Amino acid sequence: MGAAAADNAAGDAERGGRGRASAPEEREVKVVVVDEQEAPAPATARMLQTQRPPAPLQVTTQAPPPPMSVASGGADPPPVATYQPVMLTPPQPLASLNSRVYTNQISLCLFLLHLAAAGFAVGFFVFHAVKDIVQHPRSRSARVESSLLREWLPPVEGAVALSIVLAFAWQKAVRAWPRAMVRVILWSGFGVTLAVGAMLMCFSMPATVGLGVAMVVFSIGTGLYACWVTRRVGFTARVFECAVRPVDKFRGLNGPAYVMVAAGFVWISVWCVAVIGAANFRFAGLTILALVVSLAWTAEVMRNVANLTASRVIALYYLRGMQSSVQFSFQRALSYNLGSACLGSLFVPTIEALRILARGLNLLEGEDEFMFSCAHCCLNVMNAVFTYGNSWAFVHIAAYGRGFVQASRSTWWQFERQPGMAALADADITSSVCFLTGVTSGALCVALAGSWAYATHKHYTATVSLLSFYVGYLMTRIGMALPQACVGCYYVCFAENPGSRLFDSTIPDRLRKMQDAEKDAFVPTPRFPAQQQHHVSAA
C-alpha cells in the first residue's frame, strides 16, 4: 500500500511537472510607481509636492521563473524585477515672442549703406541743381534745370499728392466694404488702364503711343485674369472680410502705414528734384536708373515695415489672445526685424515674378519638347525656391523674430502640415488684388499728370506719365500693407492653430470643398487604341 501510494504521488508530480513545462511561456507587464516619500499631511501636501515632485512612471517587463517540481520540495523564488524606464516626453515650450536678436544683419548693413549712399547722391544732385540755377542762371544746364523745375516737376508732384489720397482711399474702402472691393479692384484695374492707355495713344506722339499700347495690352491681360479667377473671388472676399475684423480692436493700427506714406511723400519729393540735377550729369541715364532702383527698394522696405507692424499685432491676437502695443511693434519692425524686411523686399518681388512667368510658360503646351521640359524644370526650381522665400514669412518674422529664410520655411511647413492648406494658400489672389490697386492708382496718376503735361508742355508728357505711374504704384502699395498683412496673418495663424475660437468656418469649408472636388474630378473619356482607330477610319 505504501509503495503504491508513493508511486502514485511520484506519477502525479511527474505529470504536473510535464504539464507546466509544456505550457507556453507567458510574460507579464507591470506598472510600478516608485515613490519613496512618505504620504504628506493634508495641510502641507501641495507645498511638498511642488518641492519634491513624485518620481516618473516606469514600465517594467518581468518573465516568470522556471518551473520547479513540487515533489522536490522546492519553493518559487521571489521575482527579480528588471526595470526599463520609459521617459515621458515633456510638452514643447512656446516660442519666444520678445526676441532681441537683429535678424538678417548682412542685408540690414547693405540697406543702411545703400540708404546712406542714396541720401548722399540725392543731396549732391539737389545741391548741384540749385547751385547752377543760382550762380550760373544763363548757362545751358541752368536753363534746362529751370525748365524742368517749372514745367516737369509740378505735374509729378501733383501725381504724388494724388497717390497719397488714393492710398488712403483704397485702404479705407477695403476695410469698410471688403466683399465688394475685391470685384471692384479686379475690374477697375481693367477699365482704368484701358481708358488711360487709349488717352495716351490719342496724344499721337511716338513715346506716348508706345506707353498707351503697353497699358492697353496690360489691361487686356488684367481682364482675362479677372475672368480666370472668377471662382475664387467669393472666397477671397470672405477672407478679406474676416481678416480685417481685428483692425477695429487696435486703435492706431493703420498709423504706421500712414507714417510710411508720409515719409515716402517727403523722400519722393526730394528725389524728384535730385532727378532734375542728375539729368545734366555725365552719365545721366545710368544715374537716373540707379536712383529709380534705389527708390523701389526703399519704398518696398517702407511697405514691409508697415506689414511687419500690423502682422505682429494681429498674429499675437490670433495665437495668444494678446492686446499688443502698436508703438512697440512699430519699434521692433524698425530695429530688430528691419534686416528681414530689407532681405524680403529684395527677393519676394523677384521670386514671385519669376514664378508667375514660369507658370505662364507651363500653361502653353506645344510640340517643342526641349523648350517645355525646360519650362517645367524652371517651374520646379522656382517652387523649391519659393519655400525659402515667400511673402507669408513676414508673419513669423513679426511674431517670433525669425530670419527671412527660416520664417519662410516655417510658415510653408505649417501650410504643408494641414491637408490641402498649401494648395489653398498657393491659390490665394490677395497679393494680386493689392497689386492691382497699385496699378489702378498709377493709371489714375498718369491720367492727371499726363494730361497736365500735355496741356502745358507736350515734350514732357511721356516722362511725366511714366514717372507718375511709378510713384502712384509705390505709394498705394505702402498704404495697402495693412489689409495684406491681415490676410497673411489669417492664413498663417489658422494653419498654426486651426482649433482657435477666433476663426470661423471659412477656411475649413473651403478645404472640404477642395477635397470633394478632387474626389469628384472629371474622368476623361477613354479613347480607342491607335490600331483600332486605324481600322475604324479604314472602314
Coordinates of C-alpha atoms in Angstrom, one line a residue:
M1 CA 0.0 0.0 0.0
G2 CA 2.7 2.5 1.0
A3 CA 4.7 1.7 -2.1
A4 CA 1.7 2.1 -4.4
A5 CA 0.8 5.5 -2.8
A6 CA 4.4 6.6 -3.3
D7 CA 4.3 5.6 -6.9
N8 CA 1.0 7.4 -7.5
A9 CA 2.4 10.6 -5.9
A10 CA 5.5 10.4 -8.0
G11 CA 3.4 9.9 -11.1
D12 CA 1.2 12.9 -10.3
A13 CA 4.3 15.0 -9.6
E14 CA 5.9 14.0 -12.9
R15 CA 2.7 14.6 -14.9
G16 CA 2.3 18.0 -13.1
G17 CA 5.9 18.9 -14.0
R18 CA 5.5 17.9 -17.6
G19 CA 2.2 19.9 -17.8
R20 CA 3.9 23.1 -16.5
A21 CA 6.9 22.6 -18.7
S22 CA 4.8 22.2 -21.9
A23 CA 2.6 25.3 -21.1
P24 CA 3.5 28.3 -23.2
E25 CA 5.7 30.9 -21.5
E26 CA 3.8 34.0 -20.5
R27 CA 5.1 37.5 -19.9
E28 CA 3.7 40.0 -17.5
V29 CA 3.8 43.7 -17.9
K30 CA 3.7 45.6 -14.6
V31 CA 3.5 49.3 -14.0
V32 CA 5.4 50.2 -10.9
V33 CA 5.1 53.6 -9.4
V34 CA 8.3 54.3 -7.4
D35 CA 7.8 56.9 -4.7
E36 CA 9.9 56.6 -1.7
Q37 CA 8.4 59.7 0.0
E38 CA 6.0 59.3 2.8
A39 CA 2.4 60.5 2.5
P40 CA 2.4 64.1 3.5
A41 CA -0.1 65.6 5.8
P42 CA -3.2 67.1 4.1
A43 CA -2.3 70.7 5.1
T44 CA 1.2 70.5 3.5
A45 CA 0.6 68.2 0.6
R46 CA 0.5 70.8 -2.1
M47 CA 3.6 72.6 -0.8
L48 CA 5.7 69.3 -0.5
Q49 CA 4.5 68.2 -4.0
T50 CA 5.9 71.4 -5.5
Q51 CA 9.2 71.0 -3.6
R52 CA 9.6 67.2 -4.2
P53 CA 7.7 66.1 -7.2
P54 CA 6.9 62.3 -7.4
A55 CA 9.1 60.1 -9.4
P56 CA 8.1 59.4 -13.1
L57 CA 6.2 56.4 -14.2
Q58 CA 8.3 53.4 -15.1
V59 CA 7.2 50.4 -17.1
T60 CA 8.9 47.1 -16.3
T61 CA 8.7 43.7 -18.0
Q62 CA 9.2 40.6 -15.9
A63 CA 9.5 37.0 -17.1
P64 CA 8.2 34.2 -14.8
P65 CA 10.8 31.9 -13.1
P66 CA 11.4 28.4 -14.5
P67 CA 9.0 25.8 -13.2
M68 CA 10.1 23.7 -10.2
S69 CA 8.9 20.4 -9.1
V70 CA 6.6 20.3 -6.1
A71 CA 7.8 16.8 -5.3
S72 CA 11.3 18.0 -4.8
G73 CA 10.1 20.3 -2.1
G74 CA 11.3 23.5 -3.8
A75 CA 9.6 26.8 -3.5
D76 CA 9.2 29.5 -6.1
P77 CA 11.9 32.2 -5.6
P78 CA 10.8 35.9 -5.4
P79 CA 10.7 37.5 -8.8
V80 CA 13.7 39.6 -9.8
A81 CA 12.5 42.8 -11.4
T82 CA 14.3 44.2 -14.4
Y83 CA 13.4 47.9 -14.7
Q84 CA 13.4 49.5 -18.1
P85 CA 12.3 53.1 -17.6
V86 CA 10.3 54.8 -20.3
M87 CA 10.8 58.6 -20.3
L88 CA 7.8 60.7 -20.8
T89 CA 8.2 63.5 -23.4
P90 CA 7.7 66.9 -21.8
P91 CA 5.5 69.4 -23.6
Q92 CA 7.3 71.7 -26.0
P93 CA 7.8 75.2 -24.7
L94 CA 6.1 78.1 -26.5
A95 CA 8.3 80.1 -28.9
S96 CA 9.6 83.4 -27.5
L97 CA 7.8 86.5 -28.6
N98 CA 10.4 89.0 -27.5
S99 CA 13.5 88.0 -29.4
R100 CA 16.1 90.8 -29.2
V101 CA 18.3 89.5 -32.0
Y102 CA 18.8 91.6 -35.1
T103 CA 17.7 89.3 -38.0
N104 CA 19.5 89.2 -41.3
Q105 CA 22.2 91.5 -40.2
I106 CA 24.1 91.4 -43.6
S107 CA 21.1 92.6 -45.5
L108 CA 20.5 95.2 -42.9
C109 CA 24.0 96.6 -43.2
L110 CA 23.7 96.6 -47.0
F111 CA 20.5 98.5 -46.9
L112 CA 21.9 101.1 -44.4
L113 CA 24.9 101.6 -46.7
H114 CA 22.6 101.9 -49.7
L115 CA 20.5 104.4 -47.8
A116 CA 23.5 106.4 -46.9
A117 CA 24.8 106.4 -50.5
A118 CA 21.3 107.3 -51.8
G119 CA 21.0 110.1 -49.3
F120 CA 24.4 111.5 -50.3
A121 CA 23.6 111.2 -54.0
V122 CA 20.2 112.9 -53.6
G123 CA 21.7 115.7 -51.6
F124 CA 24.5 116.2 -54.1
F125 CA 22.3 116.4 -57.1
V126 CA 19.9 118.7 -55.3
F127 CA 22.8 121.0 -54.4
H128 CA 24.1 120.7 -57.9
A129 CA 20.8 121.8 -59.5
V130 CA 20.3 124.7 -57.0
K131 CA 23.9 125.9 -57.5
D132 CA 23.6 126.0 -61.2
I133 CA 20.4 128.0 -61.1
V134 CA 21.6 130.5 -58.5
Q135 CA 25.3 131.0 -59.6
H136 CA 25.1 130.5 -63.4
P137 CA 21.5 131.3 -64.4
R138 CA 22.4 131.9 -68.1
S139 CA 24.3 128.6 -68.6
R140 CA 22.7 125.9 -70.7
S141 CA 22.5 123.4 -67.7
A142 CA 20.8 126.1 -65.6
R143 CA 18.3 126.9 -68.3
V144 CA 17.4 123.1 -68.6
E145 CA 17.1 122.7 -64.9
S146 CA 14.9 125.8 -64.5
S147 CA 12.7 124.5 -67.3
L148 CA 12.4 121.1 -65.6
L149 CA 11.5 122.8 -62.2
R150 CA 8.8 124.9 -63.8
E151 CA 7.3 122.5 -66.3
W152 CA 8.2 119.0 -65.3
L153 CA 8.2 119.0 -61.5
P154 CA 4.6 120.3 -60.8
P155 CA 2.7 117.5 -62.7
V156 CA 4.9 114.9 -60.9
E157 CA 4.3 116.4 -57.5
G158 CA 0.6 116.5 -58.3
A159 CA 0.7 112.8 -59.1
V160 CA 2.5 112.2 -55.8
A161 CA -0.2 114.1 -53.8
L162 CA -3.0 112.2 -55.7
S163 CA -1.3 108.9 -54.9
I164 CA -1.4 109.6 -51.2
V165 CA -5.2 110.3 -51.4
L166 CA -5.7 107.1 -53.4
A167 CA -3.6 105.0 -51.0
F168 CA -5.7 106.1 -48.0
A169 CA -8.9 105.7 -50.1
W170 CA -8.1 102.1 -51.1
Q171 CA -7.3 101.1 -47.6
K172 CA -10.4 102.6 -46.1
A173 CA -12.6 101.1 -48.8
V174 CA -11.2 97.6 -48.3
R175 CA -11.7 97.8 -44.6
A176 CA -15.3 99.2 -45.0
W177 CA -16.6 97.1 -47.9
P178 CA -14.2 94.1 -48.1
R179 CA -16.7 91.9 -50.0
A180 CA -17.5 94.4 -52.8
M181 CA -14.0 95.8 -53.2
V182 CA -12.4 92.6 -54.5
R183 CA -14.6 92.7 -57.6
V184 CA -14.3 96.5 -57.9
I185 CA -10.5 96.3 -57.8
L186 CA -10.3 93.5 -60.3
W187 CA -12.5 95.2 -62.9
S188 CA -11.3 98.8 -62.2
G189 CA -7.8 97.7 -63.0
F190 CA -9.0 96.5 -66.4
G191 CA -11.2 99.6 -67.1
V192 CA -8.9 102.3 -65.8
T193 CA -5.8 101.0 -67.5
L194 CA -7.7 100.6 -70.8
A195 CA -9.0 104.1 -70.7
V196 CA -5.7 105.7 -69.8
G197 CA -3.9 103.7 -72.5
A198 CA -6.4 104.9 -75.0
M199 CA -5.8 108.5 -73.8
L200 CA -2.1 108.2 -74.2
M201 CA -2.5 106.8 -77.7
C202 CA -4.7 109.8 -78.6
F203 CA -1.8 112.2 -77.8
S204 CA -0.3 111.0 -81.1
M205 CA 3.3 111.2 -80.1
P206 CA 5.7 108.2 -80.5
A207 CA 6.6 107.9 -76.9
T208 CA 3.0 108.3 -75.6
V209 CA 1.7 105.9 -78.2
G210 CA 4.2 103.2 -77.0
L211 CA 3.1 103.7 -73.4
G212 CA -0.5 103.6 -74.4
V213 CA -0.1 100.4 -76.3
A214 CA 1.7 98.8 -73.3
M215 CA -1.2 99.9 -71.0
V216 CA -3.8 98.5 -73.4
V217 CA -2.1 95.2 -73.6
F218 CA -1.8 95.1 -69.8
S219 CA -5.5 95.9 -69.4
I220 CA -6.4 93.0 -71.7
G221 CA -4.3 90.7 -69.6
T222 CA -6.0 92.1 -66.5
G223 CA -9.4 91.4 -67.9
L224 CA -8.5 87.9 -68.8
Y225 CA -7.1 87.3 -65.4
A226 CA -10.3 88.7 -63.8
C227 CA -12.3 86.2 -65.8
W228 CA -10.0 83.3 -65.0
V229 CA -10.2 83.9 -61.2
T230 CA -14.0 84.4 -61.1
R231 CA -14.5 81.2 -59.0
R232 CA -12.0 82.4 -56.4
V233 CA -13.5 85.9 -55.9
G234 CA -16.2 84.9 -53.5
F235 CA -13.8 83.1 -51.2
T236 CA -11.2 85.9 -51.4
A237 CA -14.0 88.4 -50.5
R238 CA -14.9 86.4 -47.4
V239 CA -11.3 86.1 -46.3
F240 CA -10.9 89.8 -46.6
E241 CA -14.0 90.4 -44.5
C242 CA -12.8 88.0 -41.8
A243 CA -9.2 89.2 -41.9
V244 CA -9.8 92.9 -41.4
R245 CA -12.2 92.4 -38.4
P246 CA -9.5 92.6 -35.7
V247 CA -8.3 96.0 -37.0
D248 CA -11.0 97.9 -35.1
K249 CA -9.8 96.3 -31.8
F250 CA -6.5 98.0 -32.0
R251 CA -6.5 101.8 -32.0
G252 CA -4.0 103.3 -34.4
L253 CA -3.1 100.1 -36.2
N254 CA -3.1 101.9 -39.5
G255 CA -0.9 104.6 -38.1
P256 CA 2.5 103.0 -39.2
A257 CA 1.2 102.8 -42.7
Y258 CA 0.3 106.5 -42.7
V259 CA 3.7 107.3 -41.3
M260 CA 5.4 105.3 -44.0
V261 CA 3.3 107.0 -46.7
A262 CA 4.2 110.5 -45.3
A263 CA 7.9 109.5 -45.2
G264 CA 7.6 108.3 -48.8
F265 CA 6.0 111.6 -49.9
V266 CA 8.9 113.6 -48.4
W267 CA 11.5 111.2 -49.9
I268 CA 9.9 111.2 -53.4
S269 CA 9.6 114.9 -53.4
V270 CA 13.3 115.4 -52.7
W271 CA 14.1 112.5 -55.1
C272 CA 12.3 114.2 -58.0
V273 CA 14.5 117.4 -57.5
A274 CA 17.6 115.1 -57.4
V275 CA 16.5 113.6 -60.8
I276 CA 16.5 117.1 -62.3
G277 CA 20.1 117.6 -61.1
A278 CA 21.1 114.2 -62.4
A279 CA 19.7 114.9 -65.8
N280 CA 22.7 117.1 -66.5
F281 CA 25.3 114.8 -65.0
R282 CA 27.9 113.0 -67.0
F283 CA 26.2 109.6 -67.0
A284 CA 22.6 110.8 -66.8
G285 CA 20.9 107.5 -67.9
L286 CA 22.8 105.2 -65.6
T287 CA 22.5 107.7 -62.7
I288 CA 18.7 108.1 -63.0
L289 CA 18.3 104.3 -63.4
A290 CA 20.3 103.8 -60.1
L291 CA 18.0 106.3 -58.4
V292 CA 14.9 104.5 -59.7
V293 CA 16.1 101.2 -58.4
S294 CA 17.1 102.8 -55.1
L295 CA 13.6 104.3 -54.8
A296 CA 12.0 101.0 -55.5
W297 CA 13.9 99.2 -52.8
T298 CA 13.3 102.0 -50.2
A299 CA 9.6 102.1 -50.9
E300 CA 9.4 98.3 -50.6
V301 CA 11.1 98.4 -47.3
M302 CA 8.7 101.0 -46.1
R303 CA 5.8 98.8 -47.1
N304 CA 7.2 95.8 -45.3
V305 CA 7.9 97.8 -42.2
A306 CA 4.2 98.6 -42.1
N307 CA 3.4 95.0 -42.9
L308 CA 5.6 93.7 -40.0
T309 CA 4.0 96.1 -37.5
A310 CA 0.4 95.0 -38.4
S311 CA 1.5 91.4 -38.6
R312 CA 2.8 91.3 -35.1
V313 CA -0.3 92.9 -33.6
I314 CA -2.7 90.6 -35.5
A315 CA -0.7 87.4 -35.1
L316 CA -0.3 87.7 -31.3
Y317 CA -4.0 88.4 -31.1
Y318 CA -4.8 85.2 -33.0
L319 CA -2.1 83.0 -31.4
R320 CA -2.1 84.2 -27.8
G321 CA -5.1 86.4 -27.5
M322 CA -2.8 89.4 -26.6
Q323 CA -3.5 93.1 -27.0
S324 CA -0.2 94.2 -28.3
S325 CA 1.1 97.8 -28.4
V326 CA 1.2 99.2 -31.9
Q327 CA 4.0 101.5 -31.0
F328 CA 6.2 98.7 -29.6
S329 CA 5.5 96.6 -32.7
F330 CA 6.5 99.5 -34.9
Q331 CA 9.7 100.0 -33.0
R332 CA 10.6 96.3 -33.4
A333 CA 9.9 96.5 -37.1
L334 CA 12.3 99.4 -37.4
S335 CA 15.0 97.8 -35.3
Y336 CA 15.2 94.0 -34.7
N337 CA 13.3 93.0 -37.8
L338 CA 14.5 95.6 -40.3
G339 CA 17.1 93.3 -41.8
S340 CA 14.4 90.7 -42.6
A341 CA 12.3 93.4 -44.2
C342 CA 15.2 94.5 -46.3
L343 CA 16.0 91.0 -47.5
G344 CA 12.4 90.2 -48.2
S345 CA 12.0 93.4 -50.1
L346 CA 14.7 92.3 -52.5
F347 CA 13.7 88.6 -53.0
V348 CA 9.9 88.4 -52.7
P349 CA 9.0 90.5 -55.7
T350 CA 11.7 88.8 -57.8
I351 CA 10.7 85.3 -56.8
E352 CA 7.0 85.9 -57.3
A353 CA 7.6 87.5 -60.7
L354 CA 9.8 84.6 -61.9
R355 CA 7.3 82.1 -60.6
I356 CA 4.4 83.7 -62.4
L357 CA 6.5 83.7 -65.6
A358 CA 7.3 80.0 -65.2
R359 CA 3.6 79.2 -64.6
G360 CA 2.7 81.1 -67.7
L361 CA 5.1 79.2 -69.8
N362 CA 3.8 75.9 -68.4
L363 CA 0.3 76.8 -69.5
L364 CA 1.5 77.0 -73.1
E365 CA 1.7 73.4 -74.5
G366 CA 3.5 72.8 -77.7
E367 CA 5.4 70.3 -79.7
D368 CA 8.9 71.6 -78.7
E369 CA 9.6 69.1 -76.0
F370 CA 13.0 70.6 -75.2
M371 CA 11.6 74.1 -74.6
F372 CA 8.7 72.9 -72.4
S373 CA 10.8 70.5 -70.5
C374 CA 13.0 73.5 -69.6
A375 CA 9.8 75.4 -68.6
H376 CA 8.8 72.5 -66.3
C377 CA 12.3 72.4 -64.8
C378 CA 12.2 76.2 -64.2
L379 CA 8.8 75.9 -62.5
N380 CA 10.1 73.1 -60.2
V381 CA 13.1 75.2 -59.3
M382 CA 11.0 78.3 -58.6
N383 CA 8.6 76.3 -56.5
A384 CA 11.5 75.0 -54.5
V385 CA 13.0 78.5 -54.1
F386 CA 9.5 79.7 -53.1
T387 CA 9.6 77.6 -49.9
Y388 CA 12.8 79.5 -48.8
G389 CA 11.5 83.0 -49.7
N390 CA 7.8 84.0 -49.7
S391 CA 5.6 86.8 -48.5
W392 CA 4.0 84.6 -45.8
A393 CA 7.3 84.8 -43.9
F394 CA 6.5 88.3 -42.6
V395 CA 4.0 86.8 -40.1
H396 CA 6.7 84.6 -38.3
I397 CA 9.3 87.4 -38.6
A398 CA 7.0 89.7 -36.8
A399 CA 5.7 87.2 -34.2
Y400 CA 8.8 85.2 -33.4
G401 CA 11.7 87.4 -34.6
R402 CA 13.0 84.8 -37.1
G403 CA 15.1 85.4 -40.1
F404 CA 13.6 85.7 -43.5
V405 CA 14.6 82.2 -44.8
Q406 CA 13.8 80.5 -41.5
A407 CA 10.4 82.2 -41.3
S408 CA 9.6 81.3 -45.0
R409 CA 10.4 77.6 -44.3
S410 CA 8.4 77.5 -41.0
T411 CA 5.3 79.2 -42.5
W412 CA 5.3 76.9 -45.5
W413 CA 5.8 73.9 -43.3
Q414 CA 2.7 75.0 -41.3
F415 CA 0.8 75.0 -44.6
E416 CA 2.0 71.6 -45.6
R417 CA 1.2 70.1 -42.2
Q418 CA -2.6 70.8 -42.8
P419 CA -4.1 68.7 -45.6
G420 CA -4.9 71.0 -48.5
M421 CA -3.7 74.2 -46.8
A422 CA -0.6 74.6 -49.0
A423 CA -2.7 74.4 -52.2
L424 CA -5.2 76.9 -50.8
A425 CA -2.5 79.4 -49.8
D426 CA -0.8 79.0 -53.2
A427 CA -4.1 79.7 -55.0
D428 CA -4.8 82.9 -52.9
I429 CA -5.2 86.0 -55.0
T430 CA -4.9 88.6 -52.2
S431 CA -1.5 89.7 -53.4
S432 CA -2.8 90.1 -56.9
V433 CA -5.7 92.3 -55.7
C434 CA -3.3 94.5 -53.8
F435 CA -1.0 94.7 -56.8
L436 CA -3.9 95.8 -59.0
T437 CA -4.8 98.6 -56.5
G438 CA -1.3 100.0 -57.2
V439 CA -1.7 99.6 -60.9
T440 CA -5.0 101.4 -60.9
S441 CA -3.7 104.2 -58.8
G442 CA -0.7 104.5 -61.1
A443 CA -3.0 104.7 -64.1
L444 CA -5.1 107.5 -62.4
C445 CA -1.9 109.4 -61.7
V446 CA -1.0 109.1 -65.3
A447 CA -4.4 110.5 -66.3
L448 CA -3.8 113.5 -64.1
A449 CA -0.1 114.2 -64.7
G450 CA -0.1 113.2 -68.4
S451 CA -3.0 115.4 -69.3
W452 CA -1.5 118.3 -67.3
A453 CA 1.9 118.0 -69.1
Y454 CA 0.3 117.6 -72.5
A455 CA -1.8 120.8 -71.9
T456 CA 1.3 122.8 -70.8
H457 CA 4.4 121.3 -72.3
K458 CA 3.9 118.3 -74.7
H459 CA 7.5 117.2 -74.9
Y460 CA 7.4 116.2 -71.2
T461 CA 4.3 114.1 -71.5
A462 CA 5.9 110.7 -71.8
T463 CA 8.5 111.1 -69.0
V464 CA 5.9 112.7 -66.7
S465 CA 3.4 109.9 -67.4
L466 CA 5.9 107.1 -66.8
L467 CA 7.2 108.6 -63.5
S468 CA 3.7 109.3 -62.3
F469 CA 2.7 105.7 -62.8
Y470 CA 5.7 104.5 -60.9
V471 CA 5.2 106.9 -58.0
G472 CA 1.4 106.2 -57.8
Y473 CA 2.0 102.4 -57.7
L474 CA 4.7 102.6 -55.0
M475 CA 2.6 104.9 -52.7
T476 CA -0.5 102.8 -53.0
R477 CA 1.3 99.6 -52.2
I478 CA 2.6 101.2 -49.0
G479 CA -1.0 102.1 -48.0
M480 CA -2.3 98.6 -48.8
A481 CA 0.2 97.0 -46.5
L482 CA -2.3 96.8 -43.6
P483 CA -5.0 94.7 -45.3
Q484 CA -2.4 92.4 -46.9
A485 CA -0.8 91.8 -43.5
C486 CA -4.2 91.0 -42.0
V487 CA -4.9 88.4 -44.7
G488 CA -1.4 86.9 -44.3
C489 CA -2.0 86.5 -40.5
Y490 CA -5.4 85.0 -41.1
Y491 CA -3.9 82.1 -43.2
V492 CA -0.7 81.5 -41.3
C493 CA -2.3 81.7 -37.8
F494 CA -5.1 79.3 -38.9
A495 CA -2.6 76.8 -40.1
E496 CA -0.7 77.0 -36.8
N497 CA -3.8 76.9 -34.6
P498 CA -6.8 75.7 -36.6
G499 CA -8.9 75.0 -33.4
S500 CA -8.9 78.6 -32.2
R501 CA -12.2 80.0 -31.4
L502 CA -11.2 83.3 -33.2
F503 CA -11.5 81.6 -36.6
D504 CA -14.8 80.7 -38.3
S505 CA -15.6 78.0 -40.8
T506 CA -14.4 80.0 -43.9
I507 CA -11.2 78.1 -44.5
P508 CA -12.4 74.6 -43.3
D509 CA -15.4 74.9 -45.6
R510 CA -13.1 75.8 -48.5
L511 CA -10.8 72.9 -47.7
R512 CA -13.7 70.5 -47.6
K513 CA -14.9 71.7 -51.0
M514 CA -11.4 71.2 -52.4
Q515 CA -11.3 67.7 -51.2
D516 CA -14.8 66.9 -52.6
A517 CA -13.7 68.4 -55.9
E518 CA -10.7 66.1 -56.0
K519 CA -12.9 63.1 -55.3
D520 CA -15.4 64.1 -57.9
A521 CA -12.8 65.0 -60.5
F522 CA -13.8 64.6 -64.1
V523 CA -12.6 61.4 -65.7
P524 CA -11.7 61.9 -69.4
T525 CA -13.5 59.8 -72.0
P526 CA -11.4 56.8 -72.9
R527 CA -10.0 56.8 -76.5
F528 CA -9.7 54.0 -78.9
P529 CA -6.2 52.5 -79.3
A530 CA -4.2 53.6 -82.3
Q531 CA -4.7 50.3 -84.1
Q532 CA -8.4 50.2 -83.5
Q533 CA -8.7 53.8 -84.7
H534 CA -6.9 52.9 -87.9
H535 CA -9.4 50.0 -88.6
V536 CA -12.3 52.3 -87.9
S537 CA -11.0 55.0 -90.2
A538 CA -10.3 52.4 -92.9
A539 CA -13.9 51.1 -92.7

